[in-house]
Amino acid sequence: MIIIITLIPAVPLIAFLMLALFGHKLTRKTAGFIGTGSIGIVAVLTLVIAIEFFKSLPEIKSYSIVLWEWINTGNLKADISFSLDALSLVFCFVITFVGLLIHIYSIEFMAKDEGFTRFFAYMNLFVGSMLILVLADNILLLYLGWEGVGLCSYLLIGYWYKEPANGYAARKAFIITRIG
């Protein structure tokens, strides 16, 4: 169970790295498969976690997983840790299953776009950041997820950056997420 919860945000982030680092060498079909397949895997993992979670009710109402100590100075101690409860599980379902549908739709919609691989890299980073946001066990990790979502919003809104209006809208979204 602990490993599966850790894999939920890790799989889209690994796919992002693969697409960002090696995307220029991949065919569109391979890039679409990596991007969409990773979200499909996470959706299945979320379903497996949900089954196990509901089997353990009412004895265990939440799981907390500490991966490593992030900061430990004075009175401040923050770990890289995830917490799964009923609410975060609902959000994981929404993020992974809606994200999977968006990825599937995008394969055809973006088929002729020159930045096909870049789009799927951004989308996987977006899904991974949202999953970190909803699974975060402390405010610092939640903030890291929020910043990742804000960065991805900027990147996706300004995806067609050659049109000035898109660049303006991306900068506006970036500023608004900073204020939030």
Coordinates of N, CA and C in Angstrom, one line a residue:
M1 N 0.8 -1.2 0.0 CA 0.0 0.0 0.0 C 0.9 1.3 0.0
I2 N 1.9 1.3 0.8 CA 2.8 2.5 0.9 C 3.5 2.7 -0.4
I3 N 4.0 1.7 -1.0 CA 4.7 1.9 -2.3 C 3.7 2.4 -3.4
I4 N 2.5 1.9 -3.4 CA 1.5 2.3 -4.4 C 1.2 3.8 -4.2
I5 N 1.0 4.2 -2.9 CA 0.7 5.7 -2.7 C 1.9 6.5 -3.2
T6 N 3.1 6.1 -3.0 CA 4.3 6.8 -3.4 C 4.3 6.9 -5.0
L7 N 3.9 5.8 -5.6 CA 4.0 5.7 -7.1 C 2.9 6.7 -7.7
I8 N 1.9 7.0 -7.0 CA 0.8 7.8 -7.7 C 1.3 9.1 -8.2
P9 N 2.1 9.9 -7.4 CA 2.6 11.1 -7.9 C 3.9 10.9 -8.7
A10 N 4.6 9.8 -8.4 CA 5.9 9.6 -9.0 C 5.8 9.2 -10.5
V11 N 4.9 8.4 -10.9 CA 4.8 7.9 -12.3 C 4.6 9.0 -13.3
P12 N 3.7 10.0 -13.1 CA 3.6 11.1 -14.0 C 4.8 11.9 -14.1
L13 N 5.5 12.1 -12.9 CA 6.7 12.9 -12.9 C 7.9 12.2 -13.6
I14 N 7.9 10.9 -13.5 CA 8.9 10.1 -14.3 C 8.7 10.2 -15.8
A15 N 7.4 10.1 -16.1 CA 7.0 10.3 -17.6 C 7.3 11.7 -18.1
F16 N 7.1 12.7 -17.2 CA 7.5 14.0 -17.6 C 9.0 14.1 -17.9
L17 N 9.8 13.6 -17.0 CA 11.2 13.6 -17.2 C 11.6 12.9 -18.5
M18 N 11.0 11.7 -18.8 CA 11.3 11.0 -20.0 C 10.9 11.8 -21.2
L19 N 9.8 12.5 -21.2 CA 9.3 13.3 -22.4 C 10.2 14.5 -22.5
A20 N 10.5 15.2 -21.4 CA 11.3 16.4 -21.4 C 12.7 16.1 -21.9
L21 N 13.3 15.1 -21.4 CA 14.7 14.8 -21.8 C 14.9 14.1 -23.1
F22 N 14.0 13.2 -23.4 CA 14.2 12.4 -24.6 C 13.1 12.6 -25.7
G23 N 12.2 13.5 -25.4 CA 11.1 13.7 -26.3 C 11.5 14.0 -27.8
H24 N 12.5 14.7 -28.0 CA 12.9 15.0 -29.4 C 13.4 13.8 -30.1
K25 N 13.7 12.7 -29.4 CA 14.1 11.5 -30.1 C 12.9 10.5 -30.3
L26 N 11.8 10.8 -29.7 CA 10.6 9.9 -29.7 C 9.7 10.2 -30.9
T27 N 9.0 9.2 -31.4 CA 8.0 9.4 -32.3 C 6.7 10.0 -31.6
R28 N 5.8 10.5 -32.3 CA 4.6 11.0 -31.7 C 3.8 9.9 -31.0
K29 N 3.8 8.8 -31.7 CA 3.1 7.6 -31.1 C 3.7 7.2 -29.8
T30 N 5.0 7.1 -29.7 CA 5.7 6.8 -28.5 C 5.5 7.8 -27.4
A31 N 5.6 9.1 -27.8 CA 5.4 10.2 -26.8 C 3.9 10.1 -26.3
G32 N 3.0 9.9 -27.1 CA 1.6 9.9 -26.7 C 1.3 8.7 -25.8
F33 N 2.0 7.5 -26.1 CA 1.9 6.3 -25.3 C 2.5 6.5 -23.9
I34 N 3.6 7.2 -23.9 CA 4.3 7.4 -22.6 C 3.4 8.4 -21.7
G35 N 3.0 9.5 -22.4 CA 2.2 10.4 -21.6 C 0.9 9.9 -21.1
T36 N 0.1 9.3 -22.0 CA -1.2 8.7 -21.7 C -1.1 7.5 -20.9
G37 N -0.1 6.6 -21.2 CA 0.0 5.4 -20.5 C 0.4 5.6 -19.0
S38 N 1.2 6.6 -18.8 CA 1.6 6.9 -17.4 C 0.3 7.3 -16.6
I39 N -0.5 8.1 -17.2 CA -1.7 8.5 -16.4 C -2.7 7.4 -16.3
G40 N -2.7 6.5 -17.3 CA -3.6 5.3 -17.2 C -3.1 4.4 -16.1
I41 N -1.8 4.2 -15.9 CA -1.2 3.4 -14.8 C -1.6 4.0 -13.5
V42 N -1.5 5.4 -13.4 CA -1.8 6.0 -12.1 C -3.3 5.9 -11.8
A43 N -4.2 5.9 -12.8 CA -5.6 5.8 -12.6 C -5.9 4.4 -12.1
V44 N -5.2 3.4 -12.6 CA -5.4 2.0 -12.1 C -4.9 1.9 -10.7
L45 N -3.7 2.5 -10.4 CA -3.2 2.5 -9.1 C -4.1 3.1 -8.1
T46 N -4.7 4.2 -8.5 CA -5.7 4.9 -7.6 C -6.9 4.0 -7.3
L47 N -7.3 3.2 -8.3 CA -8.4 2.3 -8.1 C -8.0 1.2 -7.1
V48 N -6.8 0.7 -7.3 CA -6.3 -0.4 -6.4 C -6.2 0.2 -4.9
I49 N -5.7 1.4 -4.8 CA -5.6 2.0 -3.5 C -7.0 2.2 -2.9
A50 N -7.9 2.6 -3.7 CA -9.3 2.8 -3.2 C -9.9 1.5 -2.7
I51 N -9.7 0.5 -3.4 CA -10.2 -0.8 -2.9 C -9.6 -1.2 -1.6
E52 N -8.3 -1.1 -1.5 CA -7.6 -1.4 -0.2 C -8.0 -0.5 0.9
F53 N -8.1 0.8 0.6 CA -8.5 1.8 1.6 C -9.9 1.5 2.2
F54 N -10.9 1.2 1.3 CA -12.2 0.9 1.8 C -12.3 -0.5 2.5
K55 N -11.4 -1.4 2.2 CA -11.4 -2.6 2.9 C -10.9 -2.4 4.4
S56 N -10.0 -1.4 4.6 CA -9.5 -1.2 5.9 C -10.3 -0.3 6.8
L57 N -11.4 0.3 6.2 CA -12.3 1.1 7.0 C -13.1 0.2 8.0
P58 N -13.5 0.6 9.1 CA -13.3 1.8 9.8 C -12.0 1.8 10.7
E59 N -11.2 0.7 10.7 CA -10.1 0.7 11.6 C -9.0 1.7 11.2
I60 N -8.7 1.8 9.9 CA -7.7 2.8 9.5 C -8.4 3.9 8.6
K61 N -8.4 5.1 9.1 CA -9.1 6.2 8.3 C -8.1 7.0 7.4
S62 N -6.8 6.8 7.6 CA -5.8 7.5 6.8 C -4.5 6.8 6.9
Y63 N -3.7 7.0 5.8 CA -2.3 6.5 5.8 C -1.4 7.6 5.6
S64 N -0.3 7.6 6.3 CA 0.7 8.6 6.2 C 2.1 7.9 5.9
I65 N 2.7 8.4 4.9 CA 4.0 7.8 4.4 C 5.1 8.9 4.4
V66 N 6.1 8.6 5.2 CA 7.3 9.5 5.3 C 8.3 8.9 4.3
L67 N 8.7 9.7 3.3 CA 9.7 9.2 2.4 C 11.1 9.6 2.9
W68 N 11.3 10.8 3.2 CA 12.6 11.2 3.8 C 12.4 12.6 4.5
E69 N 13.4 12.9 5.4 CA 13.4 14.1 6.1 C 13.9 15.2 5.1
W70 N 13.1 16.3 5.0 CA 13.4 17.3 4.0 C 14.2 18.4 4.7
I71 N 13.6 19.0 5.8 CA 14.2 20.1 6.5 C 14.1 19.8 8.0
N72 N 15.2 20.0 8.7 CA 15.3 19.8 10.2 C 16.2 20.8 10.7
T73 N 15.7 22.0 11.1 CA 16.5 23.0 11.7 C 15.7 23.7 12.8
G74 N 16.4 23.8 13.9 CA 15.7 24.4 15.1 C 14.4 23.7 15.4
N75 N 13.3 24.5 15.5 CA 12.0 23.9 15.7 C 11.2 23.5 14.5
L76 N 11.8 23.8 13.3 CA 11.2 23.4 12.0 C 11.6 22.1 11.6
K77 N 10.7 21.2 11.4 CA 10.9 19.9 10.8 C 9.9 19.6 9.8
A78 N 10.3 19.3 8.6 CA 9.4 19.0 7.5 C 9.9 17.8 6.7
D79 N 9.0 16.9 6.5 CA 9.4 15.7 5.8 C 8.7 15.7 4.4
I80 N 9.3 15.0 3.5 CA 8.6 14.7 2.2 C 7.7 13.5 2.6
S81 N 6.5 13.8 2.8 CA 5.6 12.7 3.2 C 4.2 12.9 2.6
F82 N 3.5 11.8 2.4 CA 2.2 11.9 1.8 C 1.2 11.3 2.8
S83 N 0.0 11.9 2.7 CA -1.1 11.4 3.6 C -2.3 11.1 2.7
L84 N -2.9 9.9 2.9 CA -4.1 9.5 2.1 C -5.2 9.3 3.0
D85 N -6.3 10.1 2.8 CA -7.5 9.9 3.5 C -8.7 9.9 2.5
A86 N -9.9 9.8 2.9 CA -11.0 9.7 2.0 C -11.1 10.9 1.0
L87 N -10.8 12.1 1.6 CA -10.9 13.3 0.7 C -9.8 13.4 -0.3
S88 N -8.6 13.1 0.1 CA -7.5 13.1 -0.9 C -7.7 11.9 -1.9
L89 N -8.3 10.8 -1.5 CA -8.6 9.8 -2.4 C -9.6 10.2 -3.5
V90 N -10.6 10.9 -3.1 CA -11.6 11.5 -4.1 C -10.9 12.4 -5.1
F91 N -10.0 13.3 -4.6 CA -9.3 14.2 -5.5 C -8.3 13.4 -6.4
C92 N -7.7 12.3 -5.9 CA -6.8 11.5 -6.7 C -7.7 10.9 -7.9
F93 N -8.9 10.4 -7.5 CA -9.7 9.9 -8.6 C -10.0 10.9 -9.7
V94 N -10.4 12.1 -9.2 CA -10.8 13.2 -10.2 C -9.6 13.5 -11.0
I95 N -8.4 13.7 -10.4 CA -7.2 14.1 -11.1 C -6.8 13.0 -12.1
T96 N -6.8 11.8 -11.7 CA -6.2 10.7 -12.6 C -7.2 10.4 -13.7
F97 N -8.5 10.2 -13.4 CA -9.4 9.8 -14.4 C -9.8 10.9 -15.4
V98 N -10.0 12.1 -14.9 CA -10.2 13.2 -15.8 C -8.9 13.5 -16.6
G99 N -7.8 13.4 -15.9 CA -6.5 13.6 -16.7 C -6.3 12.5 -17.7
L100 N -6.7 11.3 -17.5 CA -6.6 10.2 -18.5 C -7.5 10.5 -19.7
L101 N -8.7 11.0 -19.4 CA -9.6 11.4 -20.5 C -9.1 12.5 -21.4
I102 N -8.5 13.5 -20.7 CA -7.9 14.6 -21.4 C -6.7 14.1 -22.2
H103 N -5.9 13.3 -21.7 CA -4.7 12.7 -22.5 C -5.2 11.9 -23.7
I104 N -6.2 11.1 -23.5 CA -6.7 10.3 -24.6 C -7.3 11.3 -25.7
Y105 N -8.0 12.3 -25.3 CA -8.6 13.2 -26.3 C -7.4 14.0 -27.0
S106 N -6.4 14.3 -26.2 CA -5.3 15.2 -26.8 C -4.5 14.5 -27.8
I107 N -4.4 13.1 -27.8 CA -3.6 12.4 -28.8 C -4.1 12.8 -30.2
E108 N -5.4 12.8 -30.4 CA -5.9 13.1 -31.7 C -5.9 14.6 -32.0
F109 N -6.3 15.4 -30.9 CA -6.5 16.8 -31.1 C -5.1 17.5 -31.4
M110 N -4.1 17.0 -30.8 CA -2.7 17.6 -30.9 C -1.9 16.8 -32.0
A111 N -2.5 15.9 -32.7 CA -1.7 15.0 -33.6 C -0.8 15.7 -34.6
K112 N -1.2 16.9 -35.1 CA -0.4 17.6 -36.1 C 0.4 18.7 -35.5
D113 N 0.3 18.9 -34.2 CA 1.0 20.1 -33.6 C 2.5 19.8 -33.5
E114 N 3.2 20.8 -33.8 CA 4.7 20.6 -33.8 C 5.3 20.4 -32.4
G115 N 4.5 20.8 -31.3 CA 5.0 20.7 -30.0 C 4.3 19.5 -29.2
F116 N 3.9 18.5 -30.0 CA 3.2 17.4 -29.4 C 3.8 16.8 -28.2
T117 N 5.1 16.5 -28.2 CA 5.8 15.9 -27.1 C 5.9 16.9 -25.9
R118 N 6.1 18.1 -26.2 CA 6.2 19.2 -25.2 C 4.8 19.3 -24.5
F119 N 3.7 19.2 -25.2 CA 2.4 19.3 -24.6 C 2.2 18.2 -23.6
F120 N 2.6 16.9 -24.0 CA 2.4 15.8 -23.1 C 3.3 15.9 -21.9
A121 N 4.5 16.4 -22.1 CA 5.4 16.6 -20.9 C 4.8 17.6 -19.9
Y122 N 4.2 18.7 -20.4 CA 3.6 19.7 -19.6 C 2.4 19.1 -18.8
M123 N 1.6 18.3 -19.6 CA 0.4 17.7 -19.0 C 0.8 16.7 -17.9
N124 N 1.8 15.9 -18.1 CA 2.2 15.0 -17.1 C 2.8 15.7 -15.8
L125 N 3.5 16.7 -16.0 CA 4.0 17.5 -14.9 C 2.9 18.1 -14.2
F126 N 1.8 18.6 -14.9 CA 0.6 19.2 -14.3 C -0.1 18.1 -13.4
V127 N -0.3 16.9 -13.9 CA -0.9 15.9 -13.2 C -0.1 15.5 -11.9
G128 N 1.2 15.3 -12.1 CA 2.1 15.0 -11.0 C 2.0 16.1 -9.9
S129 N 2.1 17.3 -10.3 CA 2.0 18.4 -9.3 C 0.7 18.5 -8.6
M130 N -0.4 18.2 -9.3 CA -1.7 18.2 -8.6 C -1.8 17.0 -7.6
L131 N -1.2 15.9 -8.0 CA -1.2 14.8 -7.1 C -0.4 15.0 -5.8
I132 N 0.8 15.7 -6.0 CA 1.6 16.1 -4.9 C 0.8 17.1 -4.0
L133 N 0.1 18.0 -4.6 CA -0.8 19.0 -3.9 C -1.8 18.3 -3.0
V134 N -2.5 17.3 -3.5 CA -3.6 16.7 -2.8 C -3.1 15.6 -1.8
L135 N -1.9 15.1 -2.0 CA -1.4 14.1 -1.1 C -0.4 14.6 -0.1
A136 N -0.1 15.9 -0.2 CA 0.9 16.5 0.7 C 0.5 16.3 2.2
D137 N 1.5 16.0 3.0 CA 1.2 15.8 4.5 C 1.6 17.0 5.3
N138 N 2.2 18.0 4.6 CA 2.6 19.2 5.4 C 2.5 20.4 4.4
I139 N 2.5 21.6 5.0 CA 2.3 22.8 4.3 C 3.4 23.1 3.3
L140 N 4.6 22.7 3.6 CA 5.7 23.0 2.6 C 5.6 22.2 1.4
L141 N 5.2 20.9 1.5 CA 5.0 20.0 0.3 C 3.8 20.5 -0.4
L142 N 2.7 20.9 0.3 CA 1.5 21.4 -0.3 C 1.9 22.7 -1.2
Y143 N 2.8 23.5 -0.6 CA 3.2 24.7 -1.3 C 4.0 24.3 -2.6
L144 N 4.9 23.3 -2.5 CA 5.6 22.8 -3.6 C 4.7 22.3 -4.7
G145 N 3.6 21.6 -4.4 CA 2.6 21.1 -5.3 C 1.9 22.3 -5.9
W146 N 1.5 23.3 -5.1 CA 0.8 24.5 -5.6 C 1.7 25.2 -6.6
E147 N 3.0 25.4 -6.3 CA 3.9 26.1 -7.2 C 4.0 25.3 -8.6
G148 N 4.1 24.0 -8.5 CA 4.1 23.2 -9.7 C 2.9 23.3 -10.5
V149 N 1.7 23.4 -9.9 CA 0.5 23.6 -10.6 C 0.5 25.0 -11.3
G150 N 1.0 26.0 -10.5 CA 1.0 27.3 -11.1 C 2.0 27.4 -12.3
L151 N 3.1 26.8 -12.2 CA 4.1 26.7 -13.3 C 3.4 26.1 -14.5
C152 N 2.8 24.9 -14.3 CA 2.2 24.2 -15.4 C 1.0 25.0 -16.0
S153 N 0.3 25.7 -15.2 CA -0.8 26.5 -15.7 C -0.2 27.6 -16.7
Y154 N 0.9 28.2 -16.3 CA 1.6 29.1 -17.1 C 2.0 28.5 -18.4
L155 N 2.7 27.3 -18.3 CA 3.2 26.6 -19.5 C 2.1 26.2 -20.4
L156 N 1.0 25.7 -19.9 CA -0.1 25.2 -20.8 C -0.9 26.3 -21.4
I157 N -1.2 27.4 -20.6 CA -1.9 28.5 -21.1 C -1.1 29.2 -22.2
G158 N 0.2 29.3 -22.0 CA 1.1 29.9 -23.0 C 1.6 28.9 -24.0
Y159 N 1.0 27.8 -24.1 CA 1.6 26.7 -25.0 C 1.8 27.2 -26.4
W160 N 0.8 27.9 -27.0 CA 1.0 28.4 -28.3 C 1.5 29.9 -28.1
Y161 N 2.8 29.9 -27.8 CA 3.4 31.2 -27.3 C 3.6 32.2 -28.4
K162 N 3.5 31.8 -29.7 CA 3.7 32.7 -30.8 C 2.6 33.7 -31.0
E163 N 1.5 33.5 -30.4 CA 0.4 34.4 -30.4 C 0.5 35.3 -29.1
P164 N 0.7 36.6 -29.2 CA 0.9 37.5 -28.1 C -0.2 37.4 -27.0
A165 N -1.4 37.2 -27.4 CA -2.5 37.1 -26.4 C -2.3 35.9 -25.5
N166 N -1.8 34.8 -26.0 CA -1.5 33.6 -25.2 C -0.4 33.9 -24.2
G167 N 0.6 34.6 -24.6 CA 1.7 34.9 -23.6 C 1.2 35.9 -22.5
Y168 N 0.3 36.8 -22.9 CA -0.3 37.7 -21.9 C -1.1 36.9 -20.9
A169 N -2.0 36.0 -21.4 CA -2.9 35.2 -20.6 C -2.0 34.3 -19.6
A170 N -0.9 33.8 -20.1 CA -0.1 32.9 -19.3 C 0.6 33.7 -18.2
R171 N 1.1 34.9 -18.5 CA 1.7 35.8 -17.5 C 0.6 36.2 -16.4
K172 N -0.6 36.5 -16.9 CA -1.7 36.8 -16.0 C -2.0 35.7 -15.0
A173 N -2.1 34.5 -15.6 CA -2.4 33.3 -14.7 C -1.2 33.0 -13.7
F174 N 0.0 33.3 -14.2 CA 1.1 33.1 -13.3 C 1.1 34.0 -12.1
I175 N 0.8 35.3 -12.4 CA 0.7 36.3 -11.3 C -0.5 36.0 -10.4
I176 N -1.6 35.6 -10.9 CA -2.8 35.2 -10.1 C -2.5 34.0 -9.2
T177 N -1.8 33.0 -9.7 CA -1.4 31.9 -8.8 C -0.4 32.3 -7.7
R178 N 0.4 33.3 -8.0 CA 1.3 33.8 -7.0 C 0.5 34.5 -5.9
I179 N -0.4 35.2 -6.3 CA -1.3 35.9 -5.3 C -2.1 34.9 -4.5
G180 N -2.6 33.9 -5.1 CA -3.3 32.8 -4.4 C -2.5 32.1 -3.4

